[in-house]
């Protein structure tokens, strides 16, 4: 599958490394070594698919162009649009041309996230009561120096989209009652620390995200009827630990099993391979989860901006 990389920032460089043997070139308006400045300049017979790594603003226009020409696309999250109808129209265009559009959420391919999905699906935990996730990095100053990143709802669409998608990956459809518990502008103009939660989802969910965790970190705690399961860190920040604890009745210290991984981040290559497999299978574009995220993040973004302005 011949592909082009559209946008050659941090993510574009990662994507090119993975797709290097199949990359027909790079599209970027600024990078001097780029083969093309605009995706419309690329001869259609030079590529079959694109990996879109641009800022949010031009994404749907670029994807619309690709879809209209029957070109498959893997695009960085979140799939931003002004309205739900815009994504519905994009989905219809892709289906009409046979193009497959997929939004990249590489944490779905994190080994311990897959392990957690499989444990939940097995039913061995019994009824799951609560899920709590934390995702933090120390990029507050870098974001503050970026005009297009330090605006709007700040950390929410960036890290919150990952957390919401991970919860959806584990538990399926979530409730529409997510609300903002806390939102702060600690160092940046836009919110750099946000906590959201849902009491209507099953299980109940609490998600915390921040740009002021000076050591990059991810944690998850799932509490259930027959025990609990926990993730500490991701492979890219390793070591990454998965712990399962089995409940002792009526109470007592539970026995636990742990799996510790010390390895390079496998998610980018696994995600690209999964995208290629979907293309080869003839999968159809389905943006229903993107549309749910767009509505949820849009509503929460308005609330985050309002709450942080009052803090």
XYZ file of C-alpha atoms in Angstrom:
311
model
C 0.000 0.000 0.000
C 1.608 3.242 -1.143
C 0.958 6.114 1.226
C 1.743 9.779 1.685
C 2.329 11.568 4.993
C 0.285 14.769 5.213
C 1.787 17.071 7.853
C 5.371 16.570 8.992
C 5.360 17.607 12.635
C 6.026 15.339 15.610
C 3.367 12.785 14.656
C 4.191 12.920 10.959
C 7.792 11.972 11.670
C 6.649 8.982 13.761
C 4.260 7.861 11.042
C 6.890 8.151 8.314
C 9.280 5.972 10.318
C 6.649 3.215 10.490
C 5.536 3.499 6.855
C 8.978 4.299 5.429
C 9.106 1.371 3.018
C 5.714 2.276 1.532
C 5.839 6.073 1.714
C 5.554 7.860 -1.614
C 6.441 11.211 -0.045
C 5.549 13.962 2.396
C 3.059 16.815 2.080
C 3.847 19.845 4.240
C 3.553 23.600 3.525
C 6.600 24.511 5.658
C 9.094 21.638 5.743
C 11.559 22.481 2.906
C 12.289 18.858 2.002
C 8.603 17.995 1.499
C 7.794 16.713 -1.977
C 4.507 18.641 -2.057
C 3.066 21.653 -0.237
C -0.601 20.684 -0.639
C -2.304 17.297 -0.912
C -3.978 18.444 -4.134
C -0.548 18.655 -5.755
C 0.092 14.931 -5.360
C -0.606 12.957 -8.542
C -3.433 10.546 -7.636
C -1.643 7.610 -9.259
C 1.290 7.992 -6.839
C -0.516 6.757 -3.726
C -3.334 4.587 -2.358
C -3.667 6.052 1.149
C -2.654 8.965 3.330
C -1.680 9.366 6.964
C -3.018 12.778 8.006
C -1.038 14.446 10.798
C -2.169 18.068 10.442
C -3.645 20.406 13.068
C -7.406 20.062 13.581
C -8.496 22.973 11.394
C -7.861 21.609 7.889
C -8.482 17.932 8.657
C -12.012 17.498 7.334
C -11.234 19.414 4.134
C -8.196 17.217 3.485
C -10.123 14.037 4.321
C -12.983 15.141 2.083
C -10.559 15.562 -0.810
C -9.013 12.157 -0.164
C -12.410 10.459 0.149
C -13.680 12.004 -3.064
C -10.689 10.492 -4.877
C -11.123 7.059 -3.282
C -8.005 7.377 -1.137
C -7.923 5.668 2.254
C -6.792 7.715 5.257
C -5.545 7.172 8.792
C -5.877 10.495 10.604
C -4.559 11.644 13.964
C -7.107 12.039 16.739
C -9.447 13.652 17.445
C -11.389 13.903 14.191
C -12.414 17.532 14.563
C -15.316 19.138 12.698
C -17.560 22.135 13.237
C -20.761 20.079 13.267
C -21.960 16.504 13.506
C -23.439 16.920 10.034
C -19.983 17.609 8.640
C -18.769 14.203 9.826
C -21.934 12.520 8.556
C -21.315 14.023 5.111
C -17.668 12.936 5.213
C -18.717 9.383 6.098
C -21.206 9.312 3.224
C -18.583 10.567 0.759
C -16.086 7.925 1.863
C -18.639 5.129 1.606
C -19.667 6.260 -1.864
C -16.077 6.143 -3.146
C -15.020 3.049 -1.211
C -12.420 4.983 0.755
C -11.741 3.874 4.328
C -11.291 6.673 6.875
C -9.950 5.640 10.296
C -9.078 7.855 13.248
C -5.838 6.895 14.981
C -6.057 6.053 18.682
C -2.799 4.217 19.199
C -3.446 3.431 22.885
C -5.894 0.757 21.704
C -2.754 -1.158 20.718
C -0.928 -0.667 24.024
C -0.303 -4.245 25.304
C -1.757 -3.659 28.769
C -4.778 -1.814 27.351
C -5.464 -4.873 25.190
C -4.901 -7.079 28.253
C -7.443 -5.010 30.201
C -9.976 -5.216 27.345
C -9.636 -8.982 27.255
C -9.980 -9.353 31.041
C -13.126 -7.216 31.085
C -14.612 -9.178 28.185
C -13.909 -12.482 29.976
C -16.316 -11.595 32.792
C -13.833 -12.866 35.389
C -13.997 -9.595 37.330
C -17.756 -9.920 37.795
C -19.760 -6.719 37.945
C -17.480 -3.744 37.375
C -18.165 -0.851 39.699
C -15.794 1.964 38.799
C -13.028 2.878 36.375
C -10.554 5.653 37.126
C -7.875 6.781 34.675
C -5.105 9.380 34.879
C -3.073 10.614 31.911
C -0.417 13.230 32.448
C 2.613 14.729 30.796
C 4.870 17.683 31.414
C 4.335 19.642 28.210
C 2.688 22.735 29.719
C 5.519 25.061 28.640
C 5.753 23.592 25.136
C 2.000 23.947 24.674
C 2.087 27.506 25.979
C 4.644 28.396 23.309
C 2.381 27.025 20.565
C -0.273 29.478 19.422
C -2.536 26.800 17.930
C -2.265 24.365 20.881
C -2.717 26.720 23.865
C -6.279 27.713 23.151
C -9.860 26.569 23.559
C -10.346 23.639 25.941
C -6.610 22.943 26.159
C -5.738 19.509 27.493
C -9.289 18.135 27.161
C -9.392 17.392 23.404
C -5.722 16.364 23.415
C -5.549 13.805 26.243
C -9.267 13.545 27.009
C -9.965 12.133 23.572
C -7.512 9.292 24.307
C -9.133 8.547 27.671
C -12.685 8.615 26.343
C -11.724 6.375 23.441
C -9.956 3.933 25.767
C -13.056 3.732 27.974
C -15.147 3.089 24.870
C -12.653 0.412 23.753
C -13.058 -1.400 27.063
C -16.732 -0.906 27.889
C -18.523 -0.162 24.617
C -21.027 2.673 24.319
C -20.837 5.194 27.160
C -23.488 7.453 28.647
C -23.932 11.030 27.460
C -23.769 12.485 30.964
C -20.027 13.208 31.251
C -19.532 16.430 33.194
C -16.583 18.569 34.236
C -15.540 17.962 37.837
C -12.553 20.299 37.773
C -10.804 22.544 35.239
C -7.763 24.729 35.912
C -5.358 26.996 34.037
C -2.303 26.377 36.213
C 0.379 27.598 33.812
C -1.310 28.062 30.455
C -3.941 30.323 28.946
C -6.097 27.280 28.138
C -6.987 24.628 30.755
C -3.993 22.409 31.515
C -5.571 20.196 34.213
C -9.085 18.739 33.812
C -11.136 16.053 35.533
C -14.361 14.708 33.995
C -16.725 11.954 35.066
C -19.838 9.967 34.223
C -22.193 8.473 36.797
C -24.530 7.082 34.141
C -21.984 4.908 32.367
C -21.538 1.307 33.425
C -19.144 1.230 35.144
C -19.023 4.739 36.574
C -16.021 6.543 35.097
C -13.615 9.266 36.252
C -10.936 10.622 33.900
C -8.143 13.010 34.903
C -5.751 14.648 32.456
C -2.963 17.166 32.932
C 0.003 18.899 31.302
C 1.747 19.514 34.636
C 2.777 15.961 35.501
C 6.490 16.467 35.155
C 7.084 12.761 34.696
C 4.873 11.444 31.906
C 2.500 8.932 33.450
C -0.637 6.866 32.913
C -2.590 4.913 35.492
C -5.859 2.998 35.522
C -7.761 1.429 38.401
C -10.785 -0.794 37.822
C -12.743 -1.912 40.887
C -15.110 -4.840 40.504
C -17.146 -7.460 42.328
C -14.497 -10.186 42.216
C -11.345 -8.131 42.386
C -9.580 -5.244 40.689
C -7.202 -4.561 37.798
C -4.595 -1.839 37.447
C -2.252 -0.366 34.837
C 0.771 1.719 35.726
C 2.589 3.544 32.922
C 2.755 2.902 29.159
C 5.465 1.088 27.214
C 6.862 4.348 25.824
C 7.532 5.528 29.394
C 8.228 2.029 30.819
C 8.419 -0.105 32.697
C 4.697 -0.707 32.272
C 2.896 -2.851 34.859
C -0.450 -4.674 34.759
C -1.727 -5.967 38.096
C -4.754 -8.135 38.782
C -5.969 -8.653 42.332
C -8.471 -11.350 43.310
C -10.917 -10.465 46.069
C -10.773 -12.319 49.387
C -14.079 -12.768 51.253
C -15.185 -11.428 53.619
C -12.036 -9.243 53.557
C -8.283 -9.484 53.543
C -5.186 -8.864 51.472
C -5.881 -10.198 47.955
C -3.418 -12.336 46.025
C -2.136 -10.535 42.967
C -0.556 -11.286 39.624
C 1.610 -8.752 37.800
C 2.983 -8.511 34.278
C 5.790 -5.985 33.754
C 6.853 -4.920 30.260
C 10.111 -3.176 29.414
C 10.078 -2.590 25.671
C 9.865 0.041 22.968
C 6.471 1.498 22.114
C 4.826 -1.028 19.737
C 1.606 0.887 19.146
C 2.495 2.897 16.033
C 3.527 -0.131 13.982
C 0.608 -2.220 15.268
C -1.898 0.511 14.446
C -0.544 0.996 10.929
C -0.661 -2.759 10.334
C -4.261 -2.863 11.592
C -5.181 -0.009 9.229
C -3.666 -1.851 6.273
C -5.550 -5.008 7.250
C -8.839 -3.104 7.359
C -8.154 -1.660 3.899
C -7.326 -5.128 2.550
C -10.535 -6.563 4.024
C -12.701 -3.948 2.331
C -13.947 -2.444 5.590
C -16.370 0.463 5.269
C -15.943 3.846 6.904
C -17.806 4.137 10.204
C -17.477 7.486 11.990
C -20.154 6.847 14.632
C -17.628 6.851 17.497
C -15.995 9.988 16.100
C -19.391 11.670 15.994
C -20.067 10.709 19.628
C -16.658 12.044 20.657
C -17.246 15.245 18.713
C -20.541 15.875 20.507
C -19.153 14.897 23.918
C -15.922 16.874 23.621
C -17.777 19.855 22.188
C -20.174 20.004 25.124
C -17.426 19.395 27.673
C -15.144 21.956 26.014
C -17.714 24.699 26.510
C -18.083 23.633 30.137
C -14.296 23.436 30.691
C -13.747 26.941 29.330
C -16.533 28.311 31.509
C -15.350 26.531 34.677
C -11.688 27.453 34.208
C -12.554 31.120 33.622
C -14.282 31.217 37.025
C -11.447 29.489 38.893
